[in-house]
Coordinates of C-alpha atoms in Angstrom, one line a residue:
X1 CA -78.2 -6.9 8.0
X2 CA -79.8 -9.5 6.6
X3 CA -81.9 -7.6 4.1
X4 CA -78.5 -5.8 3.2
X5 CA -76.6 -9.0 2.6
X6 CA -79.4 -10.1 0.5
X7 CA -79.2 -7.2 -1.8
X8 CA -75.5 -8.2 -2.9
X9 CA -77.4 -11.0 -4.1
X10 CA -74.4 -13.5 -3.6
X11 CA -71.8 -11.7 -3.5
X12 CA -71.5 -12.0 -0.2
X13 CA -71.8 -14.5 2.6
X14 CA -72.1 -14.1 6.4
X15 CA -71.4 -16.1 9.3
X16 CA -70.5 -15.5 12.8
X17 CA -67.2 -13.2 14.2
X18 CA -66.6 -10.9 17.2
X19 CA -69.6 -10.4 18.8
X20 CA -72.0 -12.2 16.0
X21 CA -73.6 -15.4 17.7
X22 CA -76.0 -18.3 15.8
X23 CA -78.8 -16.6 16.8
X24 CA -78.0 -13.3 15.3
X25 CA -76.9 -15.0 11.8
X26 CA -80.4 -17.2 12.6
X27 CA -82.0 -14.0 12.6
X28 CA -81.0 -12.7 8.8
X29 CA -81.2 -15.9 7.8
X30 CA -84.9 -14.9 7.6
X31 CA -83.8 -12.2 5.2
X32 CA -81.0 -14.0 3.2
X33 CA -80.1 -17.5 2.3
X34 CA -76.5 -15.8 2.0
X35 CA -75.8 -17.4 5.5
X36 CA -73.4 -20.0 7.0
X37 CA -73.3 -21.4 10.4
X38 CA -76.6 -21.7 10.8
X39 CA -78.2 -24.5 13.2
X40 CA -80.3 -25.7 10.5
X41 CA -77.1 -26.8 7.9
X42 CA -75.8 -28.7 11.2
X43 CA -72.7 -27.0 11.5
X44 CA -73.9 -23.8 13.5
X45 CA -71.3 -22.6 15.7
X46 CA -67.9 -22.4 14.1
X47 CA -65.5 -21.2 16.5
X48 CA -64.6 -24.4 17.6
X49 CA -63.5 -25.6 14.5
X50 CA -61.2 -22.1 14.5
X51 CA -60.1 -23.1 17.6
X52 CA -59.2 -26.8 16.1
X53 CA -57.4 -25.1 13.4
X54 CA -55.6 -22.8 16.0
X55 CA -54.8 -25.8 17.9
X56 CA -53.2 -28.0 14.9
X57 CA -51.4 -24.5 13.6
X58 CA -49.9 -23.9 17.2
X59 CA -48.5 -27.9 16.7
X60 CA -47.3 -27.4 13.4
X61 CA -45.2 -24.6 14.4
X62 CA -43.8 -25.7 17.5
X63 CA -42.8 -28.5 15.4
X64 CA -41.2 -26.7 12.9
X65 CA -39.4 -23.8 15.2
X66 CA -38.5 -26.6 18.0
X67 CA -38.7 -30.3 16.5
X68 CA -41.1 -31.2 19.3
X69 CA -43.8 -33.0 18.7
X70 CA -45.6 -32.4 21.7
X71 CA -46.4 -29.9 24.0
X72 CA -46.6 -31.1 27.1
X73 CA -45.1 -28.8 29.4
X74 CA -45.0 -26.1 26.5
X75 CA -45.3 -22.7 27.7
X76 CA -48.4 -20.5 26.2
X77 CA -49.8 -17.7 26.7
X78 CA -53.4 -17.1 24.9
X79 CA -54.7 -13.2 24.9
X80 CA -58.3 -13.3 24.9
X81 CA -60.7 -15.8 26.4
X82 CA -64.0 -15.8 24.0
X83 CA -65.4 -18.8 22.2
X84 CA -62.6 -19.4 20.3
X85 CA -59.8 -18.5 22.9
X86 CA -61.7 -20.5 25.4
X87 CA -61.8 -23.5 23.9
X88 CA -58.4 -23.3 22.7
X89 CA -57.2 -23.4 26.2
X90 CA -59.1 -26.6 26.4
X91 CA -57.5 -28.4 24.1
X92 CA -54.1 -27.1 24.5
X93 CA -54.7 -28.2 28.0
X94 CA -55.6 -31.6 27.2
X95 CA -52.3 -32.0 25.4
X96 CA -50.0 -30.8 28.7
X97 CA -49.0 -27.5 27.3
X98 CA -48.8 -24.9 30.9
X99 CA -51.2 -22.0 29.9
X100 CA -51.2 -18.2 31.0
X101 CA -54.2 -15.6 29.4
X102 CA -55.9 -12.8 29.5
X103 CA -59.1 -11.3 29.0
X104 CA -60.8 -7.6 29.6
X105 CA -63.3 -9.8 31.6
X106 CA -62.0 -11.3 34.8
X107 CA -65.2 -14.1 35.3
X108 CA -63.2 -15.6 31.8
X109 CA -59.9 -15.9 33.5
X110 CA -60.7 -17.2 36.7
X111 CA -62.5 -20.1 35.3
X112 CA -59.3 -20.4 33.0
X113 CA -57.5 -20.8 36.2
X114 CA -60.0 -23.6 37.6
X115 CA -60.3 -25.1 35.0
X116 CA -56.7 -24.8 32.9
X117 CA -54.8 -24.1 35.7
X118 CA -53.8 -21.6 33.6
X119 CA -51.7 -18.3 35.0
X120 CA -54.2 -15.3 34.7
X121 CA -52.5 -12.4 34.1
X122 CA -53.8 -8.1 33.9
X123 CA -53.4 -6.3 30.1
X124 CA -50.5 -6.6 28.1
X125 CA -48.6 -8.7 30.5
X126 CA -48.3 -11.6 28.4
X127 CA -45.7 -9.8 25.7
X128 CA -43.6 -10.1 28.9
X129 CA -43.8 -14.0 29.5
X130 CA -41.3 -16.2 28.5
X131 CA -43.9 -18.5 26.4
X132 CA -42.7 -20.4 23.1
X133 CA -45.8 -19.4 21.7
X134 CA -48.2 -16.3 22.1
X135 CA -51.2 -16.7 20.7
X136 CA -53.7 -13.9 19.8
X137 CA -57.4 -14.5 20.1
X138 CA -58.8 -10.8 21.0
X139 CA -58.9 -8.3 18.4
X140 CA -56.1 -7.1 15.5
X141 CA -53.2 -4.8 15.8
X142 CA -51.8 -6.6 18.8
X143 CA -48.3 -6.9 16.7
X144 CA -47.2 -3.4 16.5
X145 CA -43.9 -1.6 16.8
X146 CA -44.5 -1.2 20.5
X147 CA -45.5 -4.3 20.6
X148 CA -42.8 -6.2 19.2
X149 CA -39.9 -4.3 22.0
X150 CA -41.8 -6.2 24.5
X151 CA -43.1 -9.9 22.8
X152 CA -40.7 -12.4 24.2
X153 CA -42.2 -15.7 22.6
X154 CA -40.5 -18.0 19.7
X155 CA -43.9 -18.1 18.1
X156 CA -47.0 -15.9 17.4
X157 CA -50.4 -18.3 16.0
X158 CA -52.9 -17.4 17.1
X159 CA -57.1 -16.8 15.6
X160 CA -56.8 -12.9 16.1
X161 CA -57.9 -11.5 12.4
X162 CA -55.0 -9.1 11.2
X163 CA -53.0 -9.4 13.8
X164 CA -50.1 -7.7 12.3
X165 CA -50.7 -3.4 12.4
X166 CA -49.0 -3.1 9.2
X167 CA -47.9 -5.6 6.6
X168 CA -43.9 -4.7 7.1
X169 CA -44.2 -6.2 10.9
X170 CA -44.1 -9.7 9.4
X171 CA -40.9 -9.1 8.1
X172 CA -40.0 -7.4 12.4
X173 CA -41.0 -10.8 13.1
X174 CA -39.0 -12.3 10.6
X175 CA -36.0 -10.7 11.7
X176 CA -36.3 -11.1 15.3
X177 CA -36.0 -14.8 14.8
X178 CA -40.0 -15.2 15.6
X179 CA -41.9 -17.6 13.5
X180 CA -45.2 -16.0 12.8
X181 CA -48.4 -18.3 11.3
X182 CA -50.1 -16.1 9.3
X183 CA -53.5 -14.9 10.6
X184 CA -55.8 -15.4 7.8
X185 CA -54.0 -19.3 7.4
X186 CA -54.2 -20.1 11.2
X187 CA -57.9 -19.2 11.7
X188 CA -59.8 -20.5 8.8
X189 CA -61.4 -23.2 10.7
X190 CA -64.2 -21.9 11.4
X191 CA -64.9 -21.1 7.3
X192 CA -63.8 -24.3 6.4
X193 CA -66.1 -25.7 8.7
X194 CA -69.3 -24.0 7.6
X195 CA -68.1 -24.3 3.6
X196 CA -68.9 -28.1 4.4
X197 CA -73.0 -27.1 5.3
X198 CA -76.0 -28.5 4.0
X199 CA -76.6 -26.9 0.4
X200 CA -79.1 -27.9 -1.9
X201 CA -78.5 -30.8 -3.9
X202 CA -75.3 -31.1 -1.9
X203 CA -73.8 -33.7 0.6
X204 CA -75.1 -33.4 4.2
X205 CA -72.6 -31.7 6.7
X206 CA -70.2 -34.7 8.1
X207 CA -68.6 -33.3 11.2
X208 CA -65.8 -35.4 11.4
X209 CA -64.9 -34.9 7.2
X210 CA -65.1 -31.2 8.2
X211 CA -62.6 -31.4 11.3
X212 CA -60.6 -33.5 9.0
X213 CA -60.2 -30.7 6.7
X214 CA -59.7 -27.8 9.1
X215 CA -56.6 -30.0 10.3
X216 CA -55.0 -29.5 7.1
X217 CA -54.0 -26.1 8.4
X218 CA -51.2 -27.6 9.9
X219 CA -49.9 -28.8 6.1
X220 CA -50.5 -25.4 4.7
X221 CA -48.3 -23.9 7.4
X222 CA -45.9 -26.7 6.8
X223 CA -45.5 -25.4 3.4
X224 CA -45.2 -21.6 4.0
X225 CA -43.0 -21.7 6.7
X226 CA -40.7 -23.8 3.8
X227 CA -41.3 -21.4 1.5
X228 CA -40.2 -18.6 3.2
X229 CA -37.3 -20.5 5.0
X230 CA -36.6 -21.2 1.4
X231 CA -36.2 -17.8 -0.3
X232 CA -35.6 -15.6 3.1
X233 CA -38.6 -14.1 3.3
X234 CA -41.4 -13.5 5.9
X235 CA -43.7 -16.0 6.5
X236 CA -46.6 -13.2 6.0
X237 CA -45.0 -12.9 2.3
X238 CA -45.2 -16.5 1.7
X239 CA -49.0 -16.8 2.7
X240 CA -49.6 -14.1 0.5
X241 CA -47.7 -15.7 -2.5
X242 CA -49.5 -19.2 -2.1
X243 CA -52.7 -17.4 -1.5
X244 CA -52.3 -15.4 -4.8
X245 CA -51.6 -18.7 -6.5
X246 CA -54.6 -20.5 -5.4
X247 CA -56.7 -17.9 -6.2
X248 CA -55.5 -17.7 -9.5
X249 CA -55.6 -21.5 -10.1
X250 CA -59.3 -21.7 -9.0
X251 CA -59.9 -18.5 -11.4
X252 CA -58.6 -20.5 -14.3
X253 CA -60.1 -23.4 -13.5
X254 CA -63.7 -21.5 -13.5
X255 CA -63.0 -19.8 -17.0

């Protein structure tokens, strides 16, 4: 893989996802410098800086559908307990918020339970909680029209990766009432995180600047859910305006 990646020469970077850990990227880090969270830039593991940025997402929106500004005593319920859904129970916890999950692997939710206190519940069952927010951390496609009968929580934000089946069930969301924080917004942590590595001639990776910068997710959600409150459209349509913009705006400041 690393031989492969090298042979985009730049084009593309790698870093860690579903089932990718710092060894493996170690590994083709022997074949590529096209690498990111890597032990050696300092930042290695990011999935708990997408967790953090999950975390201050799940705020920003609970905020925004609710006008709380805490959530203590929120209820939550988080589908999938790996690195990043893990340690998003953690910190949720440590705010107060009452936590039900679930995970293919039962080990992951009884140690959840100890150590969340968190609900465990058996496959799909959490479309069927009353939660204000579910949050997705397993694998994509988890809002789908069948789906979407079911989901009884205000909120969906979670670090899932296209979460939506198809782009017109952000507008379903939208017109069921359910705020939805887009997926590729939400989860960027852990990219942020590792954009902030060593490079050479660069600045040496500063943990706390980094975290400082993945908790600007919240203010980016902040300013899509206005959009789209705004003009009356999804908040899946908004991200993709303001990402379109940006993109644009970096384009024409590298020309």
């Amino acid at each position: 893989m690393g031989s492969f990646v090298e042979s985009l020469g730049g084009r593309y970077h790698i870093a860690e996802d579903v089932g990718i850990s710092v060894a493996d990227v170690e590994v083709m880090a022997e074949r590529t410098r096209h690498v990111a969270g890597i032990r050696a830039g300092d930042a290695g593991d990011p999935s708990p800086a997408t967790a953090f940025g999950v975390f201050c997402g799940i705020r920003a929106a609970v905020r925004h559908s609710s006008s709380l500004d805490s959530l203590r005593d929120v209820p939550i319920a988080v589908q999938g307990l790996g690195q990043v859904g893990m340690e998003l129970c953690r910190l949720l916890f440590g705010e107060g918020a009452r936590l039900f999950v679930s995970d293919l692997n039962p080990e992951r939710m009884k140690q959840a339970r100890e150590r969340f206190d968190a609900i465990p519940l058996e496959g799909d069952a959490l479309l069927d909680v009353d939660a204000e927010v579910f949050a997705p951390c397993a694998l994509g496609g988890v809002i789908n029209d069948l789906s979407l009968e079911r989901l009884r929580a205000s909120i969906v934000a979670g670090a899932a990766n296209n979460q939506l089946a198809e782009a017109r069930h952000g507008r379903a969301l939208q017109e069921r009432g359910i705020l939805y924080a887009p997926d590729y917004v939400i989860n960027a942590g852990g990219v942020i995180n590792i954009a902030h590595e060593t490079r050479a001639g660069g600045p040496t990776y500063d943990r706390a600047r980094a975290f400082q910068a993945v908790a600007r997710i919240a203010e980016t959600l902040e300013e899509i859910f206005r959009r789209a409150q705004q003009q009356g459209i999804a908040t899946s349509e908004a991200a993709d305006q303001l990402a379109v913009a940006r993109v644009a705006q970096a384009t024409h400041r590298a020309a």
